[in-house]
């Protein structure tokens, strides 16, 4: 029986333990460039088996929030190199989460203040964060325009370019494709946001096409063994909804199986909320079994509301990695604290988004 504290391989990534820092948006990168405090923040948490960065835009079109980082400019890549160097100096492993928000954006953040893009011209009933003069506010997302099919190869290309630059220039150990939480790829997957009548809408095969094209392009760019993907079958985050999630995600993981990915990262239930949703039942064990049955060898990473005992239970049941979110914000030494059964620092949600070192790099580690 393996424990949370035993090493494991996820594709090409040799991880010191099975505890993963989940991707966490922090809005501390003005002009989409990480600051030096970001290197400090991730390096403080380098004892995780794997760090997944906050969601990071692959293009300006992929931006949906103020002060979130990007991967599409030299300055951004150079700043990320300082982060990966700091993490590697502490013996850690770090992948960057590749993000295109799709319709979850605002004209203020888009190239030439244009409309955000989406599978269909349907606004998401959700908010984004705009920061003006250092003050964050939650505002409605803007009405999107439907992408023309001729624009999709350019988006696929942006993912592959961002992945290649992330590994070759910024020094990341790999990448995670953000296929979750109601952002672009999840918008294409799900019936609530995808009303297209072309090859990218309608059937499950068509709705999954963009996500699979992106994943193949990214694995071609950096290798399957350095690529993970995050999925959220039933989250209501950002107005996500699908009529038949079990069949949809069963198809998706079967198609992902031959790509030899490092890992599949699954958010169970509502992102950051309840693990069980009465109106959205889902069998995660069946999903993992479908992936394994299709020959999928990647590590199976689970996330959402885990504590130590639930995480140990998950490993017993066949999951390989457990991602912790908010506990990693307030506990830079979470791995040690879990191992020793130490008390965890509480998090302050007032400092989750925006600001500087307070609530970011100043949570104490054990002496
Ligand atoms: C919280 C605030 C803004 C963005 C996600 C990238 O839910 C996010 C996000 C979370 O995946």
GROMACS .gro file of C-alpha atoms and ligand atoms in nm:
model
  378
    1UNK     CA    1   0.000   0.000   0.000
    2UNK     CA    2   0.158   0.329  -0.104
    3UNK     CA    3   0.127   0.635   0.118
    4UNK     CA    4   0.080   1.001   0.039
    5UNK     CA    5   0.447   1.048   0.117
    6UNK     CA    6   0.585   0.788  -0.123
    7UNK     CA    7   0.741   0.886  -0.456
    8UNK     CA    8   0.557   0.819  -0.779
    9UNK     CA    9   0.604   0.872  -1.152
   10UNK     CA   10   0.352   1.069  -1.353
   11UNK     CA   11   0.460   1.018  -1.712
   12UNK     CA   12   0.811   1.168  -1.735
   13UNK     CA   13   0.771   1.348  -1.404
   14UNK     CA   14   0.939   1.179  -1.107
   15UNK     CA   15   0.755   1.313  -0.803
   16UNK     CA   16   0.882   1.299  -0.444
   17UNK     CA   17   0.535   1.239  -0.303
   18UNK     CA   18   0.168   1.222  -0.404
   19UNK     CA   19   0.065   1.560  -0.268
   20UNK     CA   20   0.006   1.819  -0.540
   21UNK     CA   21  -0.046   2.192  -0.511
   22UNK     CA   22  -0.360   2.264  -0.713
   23UNK     CA   23  -0.369   2.558  -0.955
   24UNK     CA   24  -0.478   2.871  -0.766
   25UNK     CA   25  -0.554   3.208  -0.924
   26UNK     CA   26  -0.396   3.490  -0.719
   27UNK     CA   27  -0.412   3.802  -0.943
   28UNK     CA   28  -0.069   3.930  -0.845
   29UNK     CA   29   0.088   3.967  -1.191
   30UNK     CA   30   0.030   4.322  -1.322
   31UNK     CA   31   0.063   4.340  -1.701
   32UNK     CA   32   0.045   3.960  -1.698
   33UNK     CA   33   0.407   3.934  -1.576
   34UNK     CA   34   0.483   3.737  -1.255
   35UNK     CA   35   0.679   3.936  -0.997
   36UNK     CA   36   0.969   3.820  -0.780
   37UNK     CA   37   0.725   3.749  -0.495
   38UNK     CA   38   0.571   3.481  -0.716
   39UNK     CA   39   0.906   3.299  -0.729
   40UNK     CA   40   0.921   3.318  -0.348
   41UNK     CA   41   0.560   3.193  -0.314
   42UNK     CA   42   0.610   2.882  -0.529
   43UNK     CA   43   0.958   2.807  -0.390
   44UNK     CA   44   0.812   2.813  -0.037
   45UNK     CA   45   0.576   2.534  -0.147
   46UNK     CA   46   0.836   2.326  -0.337
   47UNK     CA   47   0.806   2.025  -0.103
   48UNK     CA   48   0.483   1.933  -0.282
   49UNK     CA   49   0.530   1.635  -0.510
   50UNK     CA   50   0.417   1.865  -0.789
   51UNK     CA   51   0.328   2.233  -0.809
   52UNK     CA   52   0.069   2.333  -1.066
   53UNK     CA   53   0.081   2.706  -1.130
   54UNK     CA   54  -0.216   2.934  -1.131
   55UNK     CA   55  -0.399   2.941  -1.464
   56UNK     CA   56  -0.180   3.123  -1.718
   57UNK     CA   57  -0.309   3.272  -2.043
   58UNK     CA   58  -0.175   3.133  -2.370
   59UNK     CA   59  -0.267   3.454  -2.558
   60UNK     CA   60  -0.417   3.792  -2.488
   61UNK     CA   61  -0.745   3.658  -2.625
   62UNK     CA   62  -0.720   3.392  -2.355
   63UNK     CA   63  -0.711   3.656  -2.076
   64UNK     CA   64  -1.020   3.699  -1.864
   65UNK     CA   65  -0.914   3.859  -1.535
   66UNK     CA   66  -0.697   4.149  -1.425
   67UNK     CA   67  -0.342   4.076  -1.317
   68UNK     CA   68  -0.331   3.707  -1.406
   69UNK     CA   69  -0.010   3.590  -1.575
   70UNK     CA   70   0.053   3.500  -1.937
   71UNK     CA   71   0.293   3.284  -2.137
   72UNK     CA   72   0.286   3.465  -2.470
   73UNK     CA   73   0.550   3.738  -2.427
   74UNK     CA   74   0.926   3.737  -2.367
   75UNK     CA   75   0.893   3.930  -2.043
   76UNK     CA   76   0.639   3.678  -1.914
   77UNK     CA   77   0.858   3.380  -2.006
   78UNK     CA   78   1.166   3.540  -1.846
   79UNK     CA   79   0.970   3.608  -1.528
   80UNK     CA   80   0.847   3.247  -1.518
   81UNK     CA   81   1.208   3.127  -1.560
   82UNK     CA   82   1.290   3.293  -1.228
   83UNK     CA   83   0.999   3.101  -1.074
   84UNK     CA   84   1.104   2.762  -1.212
   85UNK     CA   85   1.469   2.823  -1.114
   86UNK     CA   86   1.363   2.905  -0.757
   87UNK     CA   87   1.147   2.591  -0.737
   88UNK     CA   88   1.415   2.367  -0.888
   89UNK     CA   89   1.675   2.507  -0.645
   90UNK     CA   90   1.452   2.369  -0.368
   91UNK     CA   91   1.421   2.031  -0.542
   92UNK     CA   92   1.061   2.084  -0.653
   93UNK     CA   93   0.875   2.008  -0.975
   94UNK     CA   94   0.646   2.260  -1.142
   95UNK     CA   95   0.410   2.258  -1.439
   96UNK     CA   96   0.223   2.557  -1.578
   97UNK     CA   97  -0.151   2.554  -1.635
   98UNK     CA   98  -0.237   2.657  -1.994
   99UNK     CA   99  -0.548   2.875  -1.999
  100UNK     CA  100  -0.785   3.022  -2.250
  101UNK     CA  101  -1.090   3.166  -2.075
  102UNK     CA  102  -1.317   3.180  -2.381
  103UNK     CA  103  -1.633   3.368  -2.284
  104UNK     CA  104  -1.530   3.424  -1.922
  105UNK     CA  105  -1.375   3.760  -1.999
  106UNK     CA  106  -1.442   4.128  -2.037
  107UNK     CA  107  -1.394   4.362  -2.333
  108UNK     CA  108  -1.152   4.567  -2.115
  109UNK     CA  109  -0.907   4.274  -2.127
  110UNK     CA  110  -0.944   4.170  -2.491
  111UNK     CA  111  -0.730   4.273  -2.792
  112UNK     CA  112  -0.869   4.606  -2.925
  113UNK     CA  113  -1.141   4.580  -2.659
  114UNK     CA  114  -1.323   4.327  -2.877
  115UNK     CA  115  -1.582   4.076  -2.761
  116UNK     CA  116  -1.451   3.765  -2.582
  117UNK     CA  117  -1.469   3.450  -2.794
  118UNK     CA  118  -1.678   3.137  -2.733
  119UNK     CA  119  -1.817   2.831  -2.908
  120UNK     CA  120  -2.153   3.012  -2.931
  121UNK     CA  121  -2.267   3.370  -2.870
  122UNK     CA  122  -2.416   3.285  -2.529
  123UNK     CA  123  -2.310   3.493  -2.230
  124UNK     CA  124  -2.194   3.309  -1.919
  125UNK     CA  125  -2.391   3.396  -1.608
  126UNK     CA  126  -2.076   3.459  -1.408
  127UNK     CA  127  -1.840   3.733  -1.294
  128UNK     CA  128  -1.480   3.817  -1.362
  129UNK     CA  129  -1.236   4.027  -1.159
  130UNK     CA  130  -1.118   4.366  -1.280
  131UNK     CA  131  -0.859   4.548  -1.072
  132UNK     CA  132  -0.849   4.927  -1.106
  133UNK     CA  133  -0.602   5.135  -0.904
  134UNK     CA  134  -0.529   4.826  -0.698
  135UNK     CA  135  -0.894   4.772  -0.604
  136UNK     CA  136  -1.050   4.444  -0.723
  137UNK     CA  137  -1.416   4.433  -0.819
  138UNK     CA  138  -1.637   4.154  -0.951
  139UNK     CA  139  -1.809   4.249  -1.278
  140UNK     CA  140  -2.035   4.061  -1.521
  141UNK     CA  141  -1.855   3.894  -1.809
  142UNK     CA  142  -1.910   4.052  -2.152
  143UNK     CA  143  -2.130   3.905  -2.421
  144UNK     CA  144  -1.911   3.683  -2.641
  145UNK     CA  145  -1.901   3.624  -3.015
  146UNK     CA  146  -1.901   3.274  -3.165
  147UNK     CA  147  -1.565   3.164  -3.302
  148UNK     CA  148  -1.554   3.089  -3.673
  149UNK     CA  149  -1.420   2.738  -3.740
  150UNK     CA  150  -1.138   2.900  -3.939
  151UNK     CA  151  -1.008   3.057  -3.614
  152UNK     CA  152  -0.971   2.727  -3.427
  153UNK     CA  153  -0.640   2.612  -3.579
  154UNK     CA  154  -0.487   2.940  -3.458
  155UNK     CA  155  -0.606   2.870  -3.104
  156UNK     CA  156  -0.470   2.513  -3.116
  157UNK     CA  157  -0.142   2.659  -3.238
  158UNK     CA  158  -0.135   2.910  -2.949
  159UNK     CA  159  -0.163   2.624  -2.698
  160UNK     CA  160   0.123   2.434  -2.862
  161UNK     CA  161   0.344   2.743  -2.881
  162UNK     CA  162   0.277   2.831  -2.518
  163UNK     CA  163   0.357   2.472  -2.415
  164UNK     CA  164   0.683   2.466  -2.609
  165UNK     CA  165   0.793   2.805  -2.472
  166UNK     CA  166   0.693   2.701  -2.121
  167UNK     CA  167   0.925   2.401  -2.129
  168UNK     CA  168   1.208   2.526  -2.353
  169UNK     CA  169   1.230   2.890  -2.244
  170UNK     CA  170   1.063   2.919  -1.904
  171UNK     CA  171   1.204   2.591  -1.769
  172UNK     CA  172   0.880   2.423  -1.662
  173UNK     CA  173   0.884   2.047  -1.607
  174UNK     CA  174   0.564   2.021  -1.806
  175UNK     CA  175   0.222   2.172  -1.866
  176UNK     CA  176  -0.136   2.116  -1.757
  177UNK     CA  177  -0.410   2.190  -2.008
  178UNK     CA  178  -0.696   2.369  -1.834
  179UNK     CA  179  -0.996   2.177  -1.962
  180UNK     CA  180  -1.214   2.259  -1.662
  181UNK     CA  181  -1.424   2.519  -1.478
  182UNK     CA  182  -1.624   2.658  -1.766
  183UNK     CA  183  -1.334   2.802  -1.966
  184UNK     CA  184  -1.288   2.769  -2.342
  185UNK     CA  185  -1.227   2.395  -2.375
  186UNK     CA  186  -1.499   2.312  -2.122
  187UNK     CA  187  -1.734   2.552  -2.304
  188UNK     CA  188  -1.683   2.351  -2.622
  189UNK     CA  189  -1.738   2.022  -2.436
  190UNK     CA  190  -2.069   2.107  -2.275
  191UNK     CA  191  -2.419   2.142  -2.415
  192UNK     CA  192  -2.503   2.450  -2.208
  193UNK     CA  193  -2.241   2.663  -2.384
  194UNK     CA  194  -2.194   2.486  -2.720
  195UNK     CA  195  -2.484   2.522  -2.965
  196UNK     CA  196  -2.270   2.491  -3.279
  197UNK     CA  197  -2.391   2.307  -3.586
  198UNK     CA  198  -2.047   2.246  -3.745
  199UNK     CA  199  -1.783   1.978  -3.675
  200UNK     CA  200  -1.725   2.132  -3.329
  201UNK     CA  201  -2.082   2.108  -3.196
  202UNK     CA  202  -2.370   1.866  -3.161
  203UNK     CA  203  -2.243   1.514  -3.092
  204UNK     CA  204  -2.007   1.431  -2.806
  205UNK     CA  205  -1.739   1.355  -3.065
  206UNK     CA  206  -1.778   1.702  -3.213
  207UNK     CA  207  -1.789   1.886  -2.880
  208UNK     CA  208  -1.473   1.705  -2.764
  209UNK     CA  209  -1.288   1.778  -3.089
  210UNK     CA  210  -1.121   2.104  -2.986
  211UNK     CA  211  -1.000   1.972  -2.650
  212UNK     CA  212  -0.854   1.664  -2.821
  213UNK     CA  213  -0.691   1.866  -3.099
  214UNK     CA  214  -0.533   2.094  -2.838
  215UNK     CA  215  -0.412   1.797  -2.632
  216UNK     CA  216  -0.257   1.627  -2.936
  217UNK     CA  217  -0.087   1.951  -3.042
  218UNK     CA  218   0.053   2.005  -2.693
  219UNK     CA  219   0.178   1.646  -2.664
  220UNK     CA  220   0.340   1.684  -3.007
  221UNK     CA  221   0.512   1.999  -2.879
  222UNK     CA  222   0.641   1.881  -2.540
  223UNK     CA  223   0.564   1.508  -2.516
  224UNK     CA  224   0.272   1.328  -2.356
  225UNK     CA  225   0.484   1.245  -2.052
  226UNK     CA  226   0.509   1.616  -1.971
  227UNK     CA  227   0.143   1.692  -2.031
  228UNK     CA  228  -0.146   1.673  -1.788
  229UNK     CA  229  -0.506   1.783  -1.828
  230UNK     CA  230  -0.765   1.911  -1.581
  231UNK     CA  231  -1.132   1.819  -1.618
  232UNK     CA  232  -1.441   1.907  -1.412
  233UNK     CA  233  -1.728   1.685  -1.526
  234UNK     CA  234  -2.009   1.844  -1.325
  235UNK     CA  235  -1.886   2.171  -1.180
  236UNK     CA  236  -2.132   2.457  -1.208
  237UNK     CA  237  -1.836   2.702  -1.207
  238UNK     CA  238  -1.871   2.979  -1.462
  239UNK     CA  239  -2.214   2.859  -1.570
  240UNK     CA  240  -2.088   2.522  -1.696
  241UNK     CA  241  -2.354   2.260  -1.764
  242UNK     CA  242  -2.386   1.943  -1.969
  243UNK     CA  243  -2.690   1.722  -2.018
  244UNK     CA  244  -2.499   1.390  -2.012
  245UNK     CA  245  -2.165   1.437  -1.837
  246UNK     CA  246  -2.097   1.067  -1.771
  247UNK     CA  247  -2.114   0.978  -2.142
  248UNK     CA  248  -1.924   1.293  -2.241
  249UNK     CA  249  -1.631   1.239  -2.007
  250UNK     CA  250  -1.626   0.865  -2.066
  251UNK     CA  251  -1.559   0.946  -2.433
  252UNK     CA  252  -1.302   1.215  -2.347
  253UNK     CA  253  -1.087   0.994  -2.121
  254UNK     CA  254  -1.101   0.703  -2.368
  255UNK     CA  255  -0.968   0.935  -2.639
  256UNK     CA  256  -0.700   1.068  -2.403
  257UNK     CA  257  -0.582   0.717  -2.308
  258UNK     CA  258  -0.351   0.658  -2.609
  259UNK     CA  259  -0.178   0.997  -2.571
  260UNK     CA  260   0.039   0.870  -2.282
  261UNK     CA  261  -0.029   1.173  -2.067
  262UNK     CA  262   0.153   1.232  -1.739
  263UNK     CA  263  -0.178   1.264  -1.556
  264UNK     CA  264  -0.551   1.324  -1.564
  265UNK     CA  265  -0.664   1.575  -1.300
  266UNK     CA  266  -1.030   1.553  -1.204
  267UNK     CA  267  -1.224   1.805  -0.995
  268UNK     CA  268  -1.490   1.607  -0.810
  269UNK     CA  269  -1.814   1.802  -0.762
  270UNK     CA  270  -1.835   2.180  -0.754
  271UNK     CA  271  -1.496   2.354  -0.778
  272UNK     CA  272  -1.404   2.473  -0.429
  273UNK     CA  273  -1.748   2.363  -0.305
  274UNK     CA  274  -1.948   2.048  -0.230
  275UNK     CA  275  -1.805   1.718  -0.355
  276UNK     CA  276  -2.152   1.577  -0.419
  277UNK     CA  277  -2.420   1.760  -0.616
  278UNK     CA  278  -2.770   1.623  -0.582
  279UNK     CA  279  -2.881   1.742  -0.925
  280UNK     CA  280  -2.552   1.642  -1.094
  281UNK     CA  281  -2.460   1.287  -0.990
  282UNK     CA  282  -2.135   1.148  -1.130
  283UNK     CA  283  -1.941   0.822  -1.091
  284UNK     CA  284  -1.571   0.913  -1.076
  285UNK     CA  285  -1.461   0.555  -1.017
  286UNK     CA  286  -1.631   0.455  -1.343
  287UNK     CA  287  -1.446   0.738  -1.518
  288UNK     CA  288  -1.107   0.618  -1.392
  289UNK     CA  289  -1.198   0.260  -1.486
  290UNK     CA  290  -1.293   0.371  -1.839
  291UNK     CA  291  -0.954   0.540  -1.877
  292UNK     CA  292  -0.763   0.237  -1.747
  293UNK     CA  293  -0.968  -0.002  -1.959
  294UNK     CA  294  -0.878   0.205  -2.267
  295UNK     CA  295  -0.509   0.156  -2.180
  296UNK     CA  296  -0.455   0.492  -2.010
  297UNK     CA  297  -0.135   0.476  -1.800
  298UNK     CA  298  -0.122   0.835  -1.671
  299UNK     CA  299  -0.144   0.910  -1.300
  300UNK     CA  300  -0.500   0.972  -1.179
  301UNK     CA  301  -0.509   1.297  -0.981
  302UNK     CA  302  -0.812   1.390  -0.773
  303UNK     CA  303  -0.905   1.725  -0.625
  304UNK     CA  304  -1.165   1.908  -0.421
  305UNK     CA  305  -1.204   1.934  -0.049
  306UNK     CA  306  -0.951   1.663   0.043
  307UNK     CA  307  -0.802   1.631   0.388
  308UNK     CA  308  -0.542   1.377   0.495
  309UNK     CA  309  -0.779   1.091   0.573
  310UNK     CA  310  -0.989   1.140   0.258
  311UNK     CA  311  -0.666   1.156   0.057
  312UNK     CA  312  -0.539   0.830   0.210
  313UNK     CA  313  -0.876   0.673   0.130
  314UNK     CA  314  -0.844   0.788  -0.232
  315UNK     CA  315  -0.501   0.623  -0.270
  316UNK     CA  316  -0.644   0.303  -0.126
  317UNK     CA  317  -0.918   0.308  -0.387
  318UNK     CA  318  -0.674   0.345  -0.676
  319UNK     CA  319  -0.616   0.717  -0.725
  320UNK     CA  320  -0.248   0.814  -0.756
  321UNK     CA  321  -0.220   1.183  -0.666
  322UNK     CA  322  -0.424   1.425  -0.457
  323UNK     CA  323  -0.427   1.798  -0.527
  324UNK     CA  324  -0.485   2.039  -0.237
  325UNK     CA  325  -0.587   2.398  -0.306
  326UNK     CA  326  -0.670   2.640  -0.025
  327UNK     CA  327  -0.465   2.444   0.236
  328UNK     CA  328  -0.156   2.517   0.021
  329UNK     CA  329  -0.231   2.890   0.019
  330UNK     CA  330  -0.199   2.909   0.397
  331UNK     CA  331   0.050   2.624   0.458
  332UNK     CA  332   0.372   2.648   0.259
  333UNK     CA  333   0.492   2.332   0.437
  334UNK     CA  334   0.166   2.142   0.390
  335UNK     CA  335   0.346   1.814   0.312
  336UNK     CA  336   0.531   1.821   0.643
  337UNK     CA  337   0.221   1.924   0.836
  338UNK     CA  338   0.020   1.638   0.688
  339UNK     CA  339   0.299   1.390   0.759
  340UNK     CA  340   0.333   1.502   1.121
  341UNK     CA  341  -0.038   1.551   1.177
  342UNK     CA  342   0.034   1.915   1.267
  343UNK     CA  343  -0.231   2.184   1.289
  344UNK     CA  344  -0.292   2.372   0.964
  345UNK     CA  345  -0.289   2.752   0.936
  346UNK     CA  346  -0.630   2.892   0.842
  347UNK     CA  347  -0.656   3.081   0.513
  348UNK     CA  348  -0.776   3.437   0.471
  349UNK     CA  349  -1.004   3.462   0.169
  350UNK     CA  350  -0.974   3.840   0.165
  351UNK     CA  351  -0.621   3.804   0.028
  352UNK     CA  352  -0.687   3.529  -0.229
  353UNK     CA  353  -0.712   3.766  -0.526
  354UNK     CA  354  -0.488   4.068  -0.579
  355UNK     CA  355  -0.248   4.248  -0.347
  356UNK     CA  356   0.113   4.169  -0.260
  357UNK     CA  357   0.295   3.963   0.000
  358UNK     CA  358   0.018   3.971   0.261
  359UNK     CA  359  -0.171   3.643   0.243
  360UNK     CA  360   0.076   3.524  -0.022
  361UNK     CA  361   0.432   3.478   0.101
  362UNK     CA  362   0.379   3.554   0.471
  363UNK     CA  363   0.204   3.237   0.594
  364UNK     CA  364   0.440   3.073   0.847
  365UNK     CA  365   0.603   2.732   0.811
  366UNK     CA  366   0.666   2.517   1.119
  367UNK     CA  367   0.988   2.598   1.302
  368LIG     C1  368  -1.077   3.166  -0.922
  368LIG     C2  369  -1.077   3.296  -0.969
  368LIG     C3  370  -1.044   3.318  -1.101
  368LIG     C4  371  -1.010   3.213  -1.184
  368LIG     C5  372  -1.046   2.841  -1.219
  368LIG     C6  373  -0.875   2.981  -1.311
  368LIG     O1  374  -1.150   2.833  -1.153
  368LIG     C7  375  -0.974   2.969  -1.225
  368LIG     C8  376  -1.011   3.083  -1.136
  368LIG     C9  377  -1.044   3.061  -1.003
  368LIG     O2  378  -1.003   2.745  -1.281
   0.00000   0.00000   0.00000
